[in-house]
Coordinates of C-alpha atoms in Angstrom, one line a residue:
Chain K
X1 CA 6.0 157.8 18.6
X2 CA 5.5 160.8 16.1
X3 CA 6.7 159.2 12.6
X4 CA 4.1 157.3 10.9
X5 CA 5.4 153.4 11.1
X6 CA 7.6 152.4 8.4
X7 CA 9.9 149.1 7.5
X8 CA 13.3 149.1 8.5
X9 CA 16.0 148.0 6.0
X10 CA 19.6 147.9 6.5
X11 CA 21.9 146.8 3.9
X12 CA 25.5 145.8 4.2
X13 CA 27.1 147.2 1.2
X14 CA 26.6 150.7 -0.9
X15 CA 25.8 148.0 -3.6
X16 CA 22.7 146.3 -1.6
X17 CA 21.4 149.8 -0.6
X18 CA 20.8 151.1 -4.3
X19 CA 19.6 148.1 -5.1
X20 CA 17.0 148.4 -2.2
X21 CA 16.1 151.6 -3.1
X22 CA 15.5 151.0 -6.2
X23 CA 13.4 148.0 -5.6
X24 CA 11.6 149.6 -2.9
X25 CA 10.5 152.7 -5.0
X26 CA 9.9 156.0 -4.2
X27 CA 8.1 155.5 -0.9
X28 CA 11.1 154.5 0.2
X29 CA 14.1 156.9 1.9
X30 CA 17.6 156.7 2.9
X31 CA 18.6 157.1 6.6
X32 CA 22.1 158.7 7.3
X33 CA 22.5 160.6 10.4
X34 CA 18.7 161.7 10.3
X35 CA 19.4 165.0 11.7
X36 CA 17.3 166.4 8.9
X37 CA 15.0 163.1 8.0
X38 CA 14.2 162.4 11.7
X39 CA 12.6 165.8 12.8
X40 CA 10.9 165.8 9.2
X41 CA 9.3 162.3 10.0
X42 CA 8.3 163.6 13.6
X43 CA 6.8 166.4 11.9
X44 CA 4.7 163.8 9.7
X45 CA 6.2 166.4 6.8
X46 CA 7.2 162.8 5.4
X47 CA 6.1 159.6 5.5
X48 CA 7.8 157.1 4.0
X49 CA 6.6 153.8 3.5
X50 CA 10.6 152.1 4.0
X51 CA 13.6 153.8 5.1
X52 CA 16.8 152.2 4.3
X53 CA 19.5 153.0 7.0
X54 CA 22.9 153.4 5.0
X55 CA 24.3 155.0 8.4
X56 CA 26.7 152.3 9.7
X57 CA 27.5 151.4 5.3
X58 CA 31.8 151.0 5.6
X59 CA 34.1 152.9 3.7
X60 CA 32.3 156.2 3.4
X61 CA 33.8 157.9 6.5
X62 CA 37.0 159.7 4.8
X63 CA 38.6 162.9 4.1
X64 CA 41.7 162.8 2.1
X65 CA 43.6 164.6 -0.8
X66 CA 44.9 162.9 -3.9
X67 CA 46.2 164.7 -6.9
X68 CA 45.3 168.1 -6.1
X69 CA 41.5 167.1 -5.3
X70 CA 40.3 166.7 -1.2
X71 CA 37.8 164.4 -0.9
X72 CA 35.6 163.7 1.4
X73 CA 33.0 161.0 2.0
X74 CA 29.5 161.0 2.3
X75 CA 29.1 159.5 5.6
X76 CA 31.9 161.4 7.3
X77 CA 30.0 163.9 10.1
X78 CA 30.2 167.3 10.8
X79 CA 32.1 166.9 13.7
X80 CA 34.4 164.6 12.4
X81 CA 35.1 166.8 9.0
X82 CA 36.2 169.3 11.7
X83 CA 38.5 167.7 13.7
X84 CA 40.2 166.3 10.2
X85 CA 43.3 167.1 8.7
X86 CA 41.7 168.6 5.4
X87 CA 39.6 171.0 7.6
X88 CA 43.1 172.1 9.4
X89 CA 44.2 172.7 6.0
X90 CA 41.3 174.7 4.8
X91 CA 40.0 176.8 6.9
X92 CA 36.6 177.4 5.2
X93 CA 35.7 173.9 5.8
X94 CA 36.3 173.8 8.9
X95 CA 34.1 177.1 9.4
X96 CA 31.3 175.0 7.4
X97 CA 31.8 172.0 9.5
X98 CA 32.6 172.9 12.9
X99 CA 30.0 175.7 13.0
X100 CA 27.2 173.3 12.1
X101 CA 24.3 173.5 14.4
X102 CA 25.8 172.1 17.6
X103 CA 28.0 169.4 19.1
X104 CA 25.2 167.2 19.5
X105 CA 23.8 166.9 15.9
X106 CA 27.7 167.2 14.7
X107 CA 28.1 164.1 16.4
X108 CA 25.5 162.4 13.7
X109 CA 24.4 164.2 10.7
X110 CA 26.7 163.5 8.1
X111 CA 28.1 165.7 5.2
X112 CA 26.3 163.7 2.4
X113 CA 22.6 163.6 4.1
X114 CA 23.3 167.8 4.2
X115 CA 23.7 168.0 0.6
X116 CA 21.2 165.4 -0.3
X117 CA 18.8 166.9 2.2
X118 CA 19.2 170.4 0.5
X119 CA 17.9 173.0 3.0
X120 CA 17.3 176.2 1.5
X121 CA 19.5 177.9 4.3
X122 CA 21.7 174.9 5.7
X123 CA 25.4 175.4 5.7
X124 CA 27.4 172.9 3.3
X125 CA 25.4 173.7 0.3
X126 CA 26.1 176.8 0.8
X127 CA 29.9 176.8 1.7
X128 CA 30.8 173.9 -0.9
X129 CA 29.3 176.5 -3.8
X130 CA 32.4 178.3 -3.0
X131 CA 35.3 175.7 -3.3
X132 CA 33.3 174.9 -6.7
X133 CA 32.7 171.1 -5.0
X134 CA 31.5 168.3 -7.2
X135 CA 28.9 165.7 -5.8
X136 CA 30.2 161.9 -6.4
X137 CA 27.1 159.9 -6.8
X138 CA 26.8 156.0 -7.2
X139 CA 23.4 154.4 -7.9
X140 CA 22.0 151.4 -10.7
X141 CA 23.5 153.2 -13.4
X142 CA 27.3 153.8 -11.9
X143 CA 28.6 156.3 -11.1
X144 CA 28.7 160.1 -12.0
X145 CA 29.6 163.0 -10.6
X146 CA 27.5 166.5 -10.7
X147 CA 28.9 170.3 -10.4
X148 CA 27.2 171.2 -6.9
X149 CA 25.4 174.0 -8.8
X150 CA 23.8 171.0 -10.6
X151 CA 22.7 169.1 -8.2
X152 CA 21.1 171.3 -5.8
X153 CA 18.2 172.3 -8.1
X154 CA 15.7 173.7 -5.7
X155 CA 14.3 173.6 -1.7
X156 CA 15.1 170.1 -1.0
X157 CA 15.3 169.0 -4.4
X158 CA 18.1 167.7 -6.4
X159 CA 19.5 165.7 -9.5
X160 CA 19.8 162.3 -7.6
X161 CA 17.9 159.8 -9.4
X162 CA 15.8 157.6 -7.6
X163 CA 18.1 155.0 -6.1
X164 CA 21.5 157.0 -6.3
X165 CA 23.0 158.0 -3.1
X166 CA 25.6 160.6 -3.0
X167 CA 29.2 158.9 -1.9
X168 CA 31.5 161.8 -1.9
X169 CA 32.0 165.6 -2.0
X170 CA 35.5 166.6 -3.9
X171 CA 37.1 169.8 -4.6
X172 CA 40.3 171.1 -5.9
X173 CA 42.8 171.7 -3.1
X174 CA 43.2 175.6 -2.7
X175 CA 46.3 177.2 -4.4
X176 CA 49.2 178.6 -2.4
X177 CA 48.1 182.4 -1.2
X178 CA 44.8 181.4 -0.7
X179 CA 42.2 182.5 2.1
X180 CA 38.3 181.3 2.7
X181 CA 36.0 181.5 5.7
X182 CA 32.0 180.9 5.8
X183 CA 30.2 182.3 8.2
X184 CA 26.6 182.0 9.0
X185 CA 23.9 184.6 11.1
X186 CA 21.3 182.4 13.1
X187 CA 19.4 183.0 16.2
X188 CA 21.0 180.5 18.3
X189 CA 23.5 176.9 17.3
X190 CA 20.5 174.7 16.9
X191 CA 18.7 177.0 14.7
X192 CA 19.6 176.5 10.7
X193 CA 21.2 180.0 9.2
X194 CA 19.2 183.0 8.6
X195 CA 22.0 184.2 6.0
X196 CA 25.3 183.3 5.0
X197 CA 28.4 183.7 3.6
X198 CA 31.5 182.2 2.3
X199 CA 34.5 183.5 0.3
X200 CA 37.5 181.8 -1.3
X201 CA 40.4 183.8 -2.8
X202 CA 43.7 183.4 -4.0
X203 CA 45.9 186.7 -4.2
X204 CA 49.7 186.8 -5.5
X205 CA 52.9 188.2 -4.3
X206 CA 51.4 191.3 -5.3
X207 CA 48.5 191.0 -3.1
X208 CA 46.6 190.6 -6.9
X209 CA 43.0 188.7 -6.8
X210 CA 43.8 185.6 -9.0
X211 CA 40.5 184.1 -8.3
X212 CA 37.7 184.7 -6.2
X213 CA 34.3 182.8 -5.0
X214 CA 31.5 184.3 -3.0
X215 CA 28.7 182.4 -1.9
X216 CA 25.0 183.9 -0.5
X217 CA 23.2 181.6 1.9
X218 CA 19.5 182.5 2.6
X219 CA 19.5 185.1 -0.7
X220 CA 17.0 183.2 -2.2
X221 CA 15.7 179.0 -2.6
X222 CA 19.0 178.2 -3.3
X223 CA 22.7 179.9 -2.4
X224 CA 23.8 181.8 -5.4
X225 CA 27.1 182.9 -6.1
X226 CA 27.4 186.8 -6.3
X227 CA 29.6 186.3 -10.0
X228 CA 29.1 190.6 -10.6
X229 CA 31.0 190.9 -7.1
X230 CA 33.2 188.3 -8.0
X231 CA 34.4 189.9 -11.6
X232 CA 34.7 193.4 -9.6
X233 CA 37.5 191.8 -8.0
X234 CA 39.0 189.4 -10.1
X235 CA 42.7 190.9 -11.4
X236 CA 42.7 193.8 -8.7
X237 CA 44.4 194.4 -5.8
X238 CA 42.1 194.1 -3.4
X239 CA 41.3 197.3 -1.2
X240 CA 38.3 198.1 1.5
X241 CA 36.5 200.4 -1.1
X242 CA 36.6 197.8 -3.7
X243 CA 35.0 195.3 -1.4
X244 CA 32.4 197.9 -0.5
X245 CA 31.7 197.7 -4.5
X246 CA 31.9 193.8 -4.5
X247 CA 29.1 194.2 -1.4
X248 CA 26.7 196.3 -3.3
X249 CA 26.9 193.7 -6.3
X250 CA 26.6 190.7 -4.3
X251 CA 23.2 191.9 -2.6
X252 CA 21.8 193.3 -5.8
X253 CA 21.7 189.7 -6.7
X254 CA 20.1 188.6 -3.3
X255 CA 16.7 188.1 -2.9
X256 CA 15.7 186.9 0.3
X257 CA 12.3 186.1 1.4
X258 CA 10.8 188.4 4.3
X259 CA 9.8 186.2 6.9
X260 CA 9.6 185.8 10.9
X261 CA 13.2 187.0 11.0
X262 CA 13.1 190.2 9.3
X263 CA 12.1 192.0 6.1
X264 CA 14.4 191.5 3.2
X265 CA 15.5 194.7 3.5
X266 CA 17.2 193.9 6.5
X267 CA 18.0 190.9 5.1
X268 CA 20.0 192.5 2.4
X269 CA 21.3 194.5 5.1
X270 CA 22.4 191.8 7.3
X271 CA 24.4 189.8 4.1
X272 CA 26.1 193.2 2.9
X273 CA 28.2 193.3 6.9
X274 CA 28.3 189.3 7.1
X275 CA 30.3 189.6 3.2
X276 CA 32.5 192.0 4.2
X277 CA 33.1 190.3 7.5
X278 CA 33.6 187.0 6.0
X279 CA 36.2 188.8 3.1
X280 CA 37.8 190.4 5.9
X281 CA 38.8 186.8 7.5
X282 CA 39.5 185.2 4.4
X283 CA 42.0 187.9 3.1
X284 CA 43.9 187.7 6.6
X285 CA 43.6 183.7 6.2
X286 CA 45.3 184.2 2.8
X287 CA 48.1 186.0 4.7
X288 CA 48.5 182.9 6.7
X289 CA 46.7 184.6 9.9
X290 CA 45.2 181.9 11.9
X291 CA 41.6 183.1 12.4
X292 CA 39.1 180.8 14.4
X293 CA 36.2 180.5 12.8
X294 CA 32.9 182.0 14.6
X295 CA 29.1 182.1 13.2
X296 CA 27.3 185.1 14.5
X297 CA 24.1 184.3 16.9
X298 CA 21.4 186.9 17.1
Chain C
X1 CA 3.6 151.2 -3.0
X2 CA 2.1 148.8 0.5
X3 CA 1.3 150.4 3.9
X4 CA 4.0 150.0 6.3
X5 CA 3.0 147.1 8.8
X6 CA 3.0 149.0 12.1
X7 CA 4.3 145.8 13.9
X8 CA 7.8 145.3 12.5
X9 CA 9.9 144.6 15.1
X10 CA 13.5 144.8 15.4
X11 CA 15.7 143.1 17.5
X12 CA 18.4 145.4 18.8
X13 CA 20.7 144.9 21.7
X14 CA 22.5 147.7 23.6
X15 CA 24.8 148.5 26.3
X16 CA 23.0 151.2 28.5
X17 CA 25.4 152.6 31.5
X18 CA 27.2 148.8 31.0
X19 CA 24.5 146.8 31.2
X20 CA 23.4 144.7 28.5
X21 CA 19.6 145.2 27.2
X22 CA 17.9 143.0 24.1
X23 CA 14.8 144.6 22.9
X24 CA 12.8 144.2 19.7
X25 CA 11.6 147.7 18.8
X26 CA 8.8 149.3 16.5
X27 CA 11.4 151.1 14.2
X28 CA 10.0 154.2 14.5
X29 CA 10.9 154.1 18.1
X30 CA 12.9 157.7 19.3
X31 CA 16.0 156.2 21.0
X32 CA 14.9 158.6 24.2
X33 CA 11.5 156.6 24.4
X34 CA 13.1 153.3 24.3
X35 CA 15.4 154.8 27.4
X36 CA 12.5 155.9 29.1
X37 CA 9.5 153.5 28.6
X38 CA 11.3 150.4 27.9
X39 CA 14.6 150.5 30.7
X40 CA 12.5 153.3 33.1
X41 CA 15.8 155.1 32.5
X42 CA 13.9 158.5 33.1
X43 CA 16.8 160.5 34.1
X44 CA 17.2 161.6 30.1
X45 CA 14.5 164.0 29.5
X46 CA 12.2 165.0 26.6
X47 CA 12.5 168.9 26.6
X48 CA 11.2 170.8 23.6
X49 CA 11.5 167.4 20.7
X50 CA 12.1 169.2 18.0
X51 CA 16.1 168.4 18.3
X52 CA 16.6 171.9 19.6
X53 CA 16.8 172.2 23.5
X54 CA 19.0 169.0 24.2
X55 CA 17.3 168.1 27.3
X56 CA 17.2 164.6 25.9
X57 CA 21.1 164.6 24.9
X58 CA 23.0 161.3 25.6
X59 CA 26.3 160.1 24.5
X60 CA 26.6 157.4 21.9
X61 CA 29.6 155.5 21.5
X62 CA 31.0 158.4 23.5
X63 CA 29.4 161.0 21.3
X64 CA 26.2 163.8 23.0
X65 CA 23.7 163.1 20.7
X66 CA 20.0 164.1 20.9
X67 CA 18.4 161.0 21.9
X68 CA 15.0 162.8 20.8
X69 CA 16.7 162.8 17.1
X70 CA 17.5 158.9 17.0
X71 CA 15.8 156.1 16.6
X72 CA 16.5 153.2 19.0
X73 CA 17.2 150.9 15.9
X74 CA 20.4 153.0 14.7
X75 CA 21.5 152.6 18.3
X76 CA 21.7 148.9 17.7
X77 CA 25.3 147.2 18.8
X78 CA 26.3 150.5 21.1
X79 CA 27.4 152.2 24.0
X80 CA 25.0 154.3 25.6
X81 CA 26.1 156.3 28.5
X82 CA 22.8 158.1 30.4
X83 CA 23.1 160.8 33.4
X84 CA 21.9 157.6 35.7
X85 CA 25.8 156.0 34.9
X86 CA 27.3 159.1 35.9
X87 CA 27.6 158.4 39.5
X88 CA 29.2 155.1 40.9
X89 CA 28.8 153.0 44.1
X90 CA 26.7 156.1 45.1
X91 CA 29.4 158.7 44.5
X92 CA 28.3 161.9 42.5
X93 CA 30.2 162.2 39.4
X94 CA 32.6 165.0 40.1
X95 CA 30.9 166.7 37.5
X96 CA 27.3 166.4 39.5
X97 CA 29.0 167.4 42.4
X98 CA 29.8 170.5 41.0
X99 CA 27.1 171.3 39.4
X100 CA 25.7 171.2 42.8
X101 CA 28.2 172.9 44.8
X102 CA 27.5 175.5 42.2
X103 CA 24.0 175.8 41.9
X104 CA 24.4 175.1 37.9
X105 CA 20.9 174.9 37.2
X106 CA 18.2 176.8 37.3
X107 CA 14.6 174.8 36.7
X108 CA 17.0 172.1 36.3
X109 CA 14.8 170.1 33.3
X110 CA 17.8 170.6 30.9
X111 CA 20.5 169.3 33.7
X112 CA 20.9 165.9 32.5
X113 CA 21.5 167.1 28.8
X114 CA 24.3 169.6 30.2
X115 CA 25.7 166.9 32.4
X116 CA 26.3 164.6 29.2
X117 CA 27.4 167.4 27.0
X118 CA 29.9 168.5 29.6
X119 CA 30.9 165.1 30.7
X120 CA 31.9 164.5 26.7
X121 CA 33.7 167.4 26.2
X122 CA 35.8 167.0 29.5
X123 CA 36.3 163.4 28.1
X124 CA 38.0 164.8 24.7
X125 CA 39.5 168.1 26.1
X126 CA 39.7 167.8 30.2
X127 CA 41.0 171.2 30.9
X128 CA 38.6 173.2 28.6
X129 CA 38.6 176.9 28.4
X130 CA 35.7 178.2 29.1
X131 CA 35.3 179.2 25.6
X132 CA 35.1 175.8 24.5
X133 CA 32.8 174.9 27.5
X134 CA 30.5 177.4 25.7
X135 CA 31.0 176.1 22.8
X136 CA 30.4 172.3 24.3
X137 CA 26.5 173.1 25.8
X138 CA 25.8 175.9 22.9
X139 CA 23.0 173.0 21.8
X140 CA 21.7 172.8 25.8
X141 CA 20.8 176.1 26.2
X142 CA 17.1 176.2 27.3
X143 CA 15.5 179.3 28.3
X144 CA 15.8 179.9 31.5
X145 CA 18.7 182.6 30.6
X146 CA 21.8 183.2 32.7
X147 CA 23.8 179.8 32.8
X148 CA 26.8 181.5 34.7
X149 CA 27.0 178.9 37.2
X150 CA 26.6 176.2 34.6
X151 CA 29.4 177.4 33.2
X152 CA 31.2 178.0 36.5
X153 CA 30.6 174.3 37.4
X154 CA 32.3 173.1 35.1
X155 CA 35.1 175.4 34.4
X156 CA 35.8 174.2 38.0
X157 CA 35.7 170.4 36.9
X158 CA 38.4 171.3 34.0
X159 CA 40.3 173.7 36.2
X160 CA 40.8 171.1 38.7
X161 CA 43.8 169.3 38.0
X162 CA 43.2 166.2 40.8
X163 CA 40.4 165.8 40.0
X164 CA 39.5 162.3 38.0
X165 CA 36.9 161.9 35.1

């Protein structure tokens, strides 16, 4: 047994949980799928004194659209957010979800642990950046929700307060004409991303940019939107030499770390072709072209 | 903030390969461990556990998971299915039979975990392409390179038609 021992809690209701957690203090962690937690705990990165398992807690396994917002809940996992009707309908999710590590830890870790776990390279903080997805959080003060480029504030940190749990991840439902896709660069499915990518557009009739997010995993502690690239599109009709400009903006904003994977030169390198690759998917997704979604493995 | 009292125990009861097992547990307890050390199930195996090679992978409530990423306590109240409930009455699952008709294996020490992961993607999609086959034991690869024949094995499992899961 590698985790230092710890007391095991599991509370019936969302309600009981935050009040556990709260009572508990900070020695004391939440357990969703523990695809994150667990290897952290075997690694003795962490050891918490309690861990609260909120993985079985009902009503937090959902993915539905209401009033223009898709919402889906914290406990739902990877796998499952893939073979859901909102990933169907937007393709970028399903990207996200369905490229995930691999069937196995699809099977448990969940879409809330991801964003609470904040990864510096892990895929939903990453891809949600680019649907402008807002964290719904419930803990001993209510409820709140939080812009996702306000609650992930750093390498596994972000703006829960101790005792909140994140319940939810919404977004607005893409317009008509639009196109995303997300794709990540890692050395094999288990591995987390070296870099990624996501991109969501909406063109008119006239093939005109109306809007346009692009997201850079593994371009710095945190994914960063590439907003220079972005207003380089924005109002344009959208050709391959103007997303060769949007390219050379988005990485002048990138600043990866050179590590065991490569210098950040290449680094740089690598994000310019996975941009374009990922823009070249979403435009064809915003022409209705069904496009399966495939990371890129070293 | 008190130290953790290392002998917390948790009652937890389980269905391994349909047979009923009640166990109390040190939390901390990797659900692969409690297979191996408490029920002898040895069969699953501990590869790399770092919830990377899925050597260890069994299905829970009918999903792979890496049993190496689990504690036993979160399995409480389910179905676990372990490469020892593969075959019945002494019959090779059809999928073991292939894998051995097929020489799918090479050192063999991550054969259980592709048996499992195969065995639930053939459960939710029996006629996969190999593309999803791929796609199915993408978190089983090991090291040994190759794994044409694991693939083969397989494909022939979801290529033949009369043959029963």
């Amino acid at each position: 047994m590698y985790p230092a021992p710890f007391r095991y809690h599991r509370p019936a209701s969302l309600r009981e949980a935050v009040q556990m957690l709260s009572a508990l203090g900070e020695g004391a962690k939440p357990l969703a799928g523990g695809q994150t937690l667990i290897p952290i705990l075997k690694l003795r990165l962490d050891e918490p004194s309690d861990l609260v398992d909120i993985g079985r807690l009902p009503d937090l396994r959902f993915a539905d659209a209401q009033d223009g917002w898709v919402r889906i809940g914290a406990l739902s996992p990877h796998g499952w957010v893939a073979r859901s009707d909102a990933a169907a309908a937007i393709p970028i999710v399903k990207d996200c979800a369905g490229g995930i590590a691999d069937a196995q830890v699809r099977s448990r870790g969940t879409i809330g642990g991801s964003v609470s776990a904040a990864d510096p390279n892990c895929d939903w903080p990453a891809m949600l950046r680019a649907l402008d997805a807002e964290i719904i959080c419930f803990g001993p003060a209510g409820e709140r929700t939080v812009p996702i480029e306000k609650f992930v504030l750093a390498p596994y940190t972000t703006a829960l307060t101790p005792g909140e749990l994140v319940t939810a991840i919404r977004f607005k439902a893409p317009a008509a004409g639009s196109g995303g896709a997300y794709i990540a660069y890692k050395k094999s499915a288990a591995a987390f991303p070296i870099c990624s990518t996501g991109v969501q557009l909406t063109l008119d009739s006239a093939q005109v940019c109306r809007d346009v997010r692009i997201v850079l995993g593994g371009a710095g502690p945190t994914a960063r939107r590439a907003l220079e690239a972005e207003a380089e599109l924005r109002g344009k009709a959208l050709s391959d030499a103007l997303w060769a400009r949007a390219a050379d903006a988005a990485i002048a904003i990138a600043e990866p770390n050179a590590d065991v994977h490569g210098s950040a030169e290449y680094k740089r390198s690598l994000l310019r072709g996975l941009l374009l690759k990922t823009a070249h998917v979403a435009m064809r997704r915003s022409a209705n072209a069904k496009i399966e979604g495939s990371h890129v493995y070293a | 903030m008190s130290t953790p009292d290392a002998a917390q125990r948790v009652t937890i009861e389980v269905t391994v390969n349909g047979q009923k097992y009640c166990r109390a547990v040190e939390p901390r307890l990797l659900l692969v461990e409690f297979l191996r050390q408490e029920l002898d199930l040895t069969g699953t195996h501990i590869g790399c556990d770092t919830s990377y090679c899925g050597a260890c992978t069994v299905q829970l409530n009918g999903a792979p998971v890496k049993s190496c990423t689990l504690f036993a306590v979160q399995a409480d109240g389910g179905e676990i299915l372990t490469v020892e409930g593969l075959a019945r009455d002494g019959e090779l699952h059809p999928l073991q039979q292939s894998f051995s008709e097929h020489h799918g294996l090479q050192c063999g020490f991550c054969t259980p975990g592709m048996l499992m992961s195969a065995h639930a993607l053939l459960h939710d999609n029996p006629h996969a392409d190999r593309k999803a086959i791929k796609k199915a034991i993408a978190g089983n690869v090991c090291r040994c390179t190759g794994y044409q024949n694991i693939l083969k094995a397989i494909e022939a499992v979801a290529n033949d038609t009369a043959g029963g899961q």
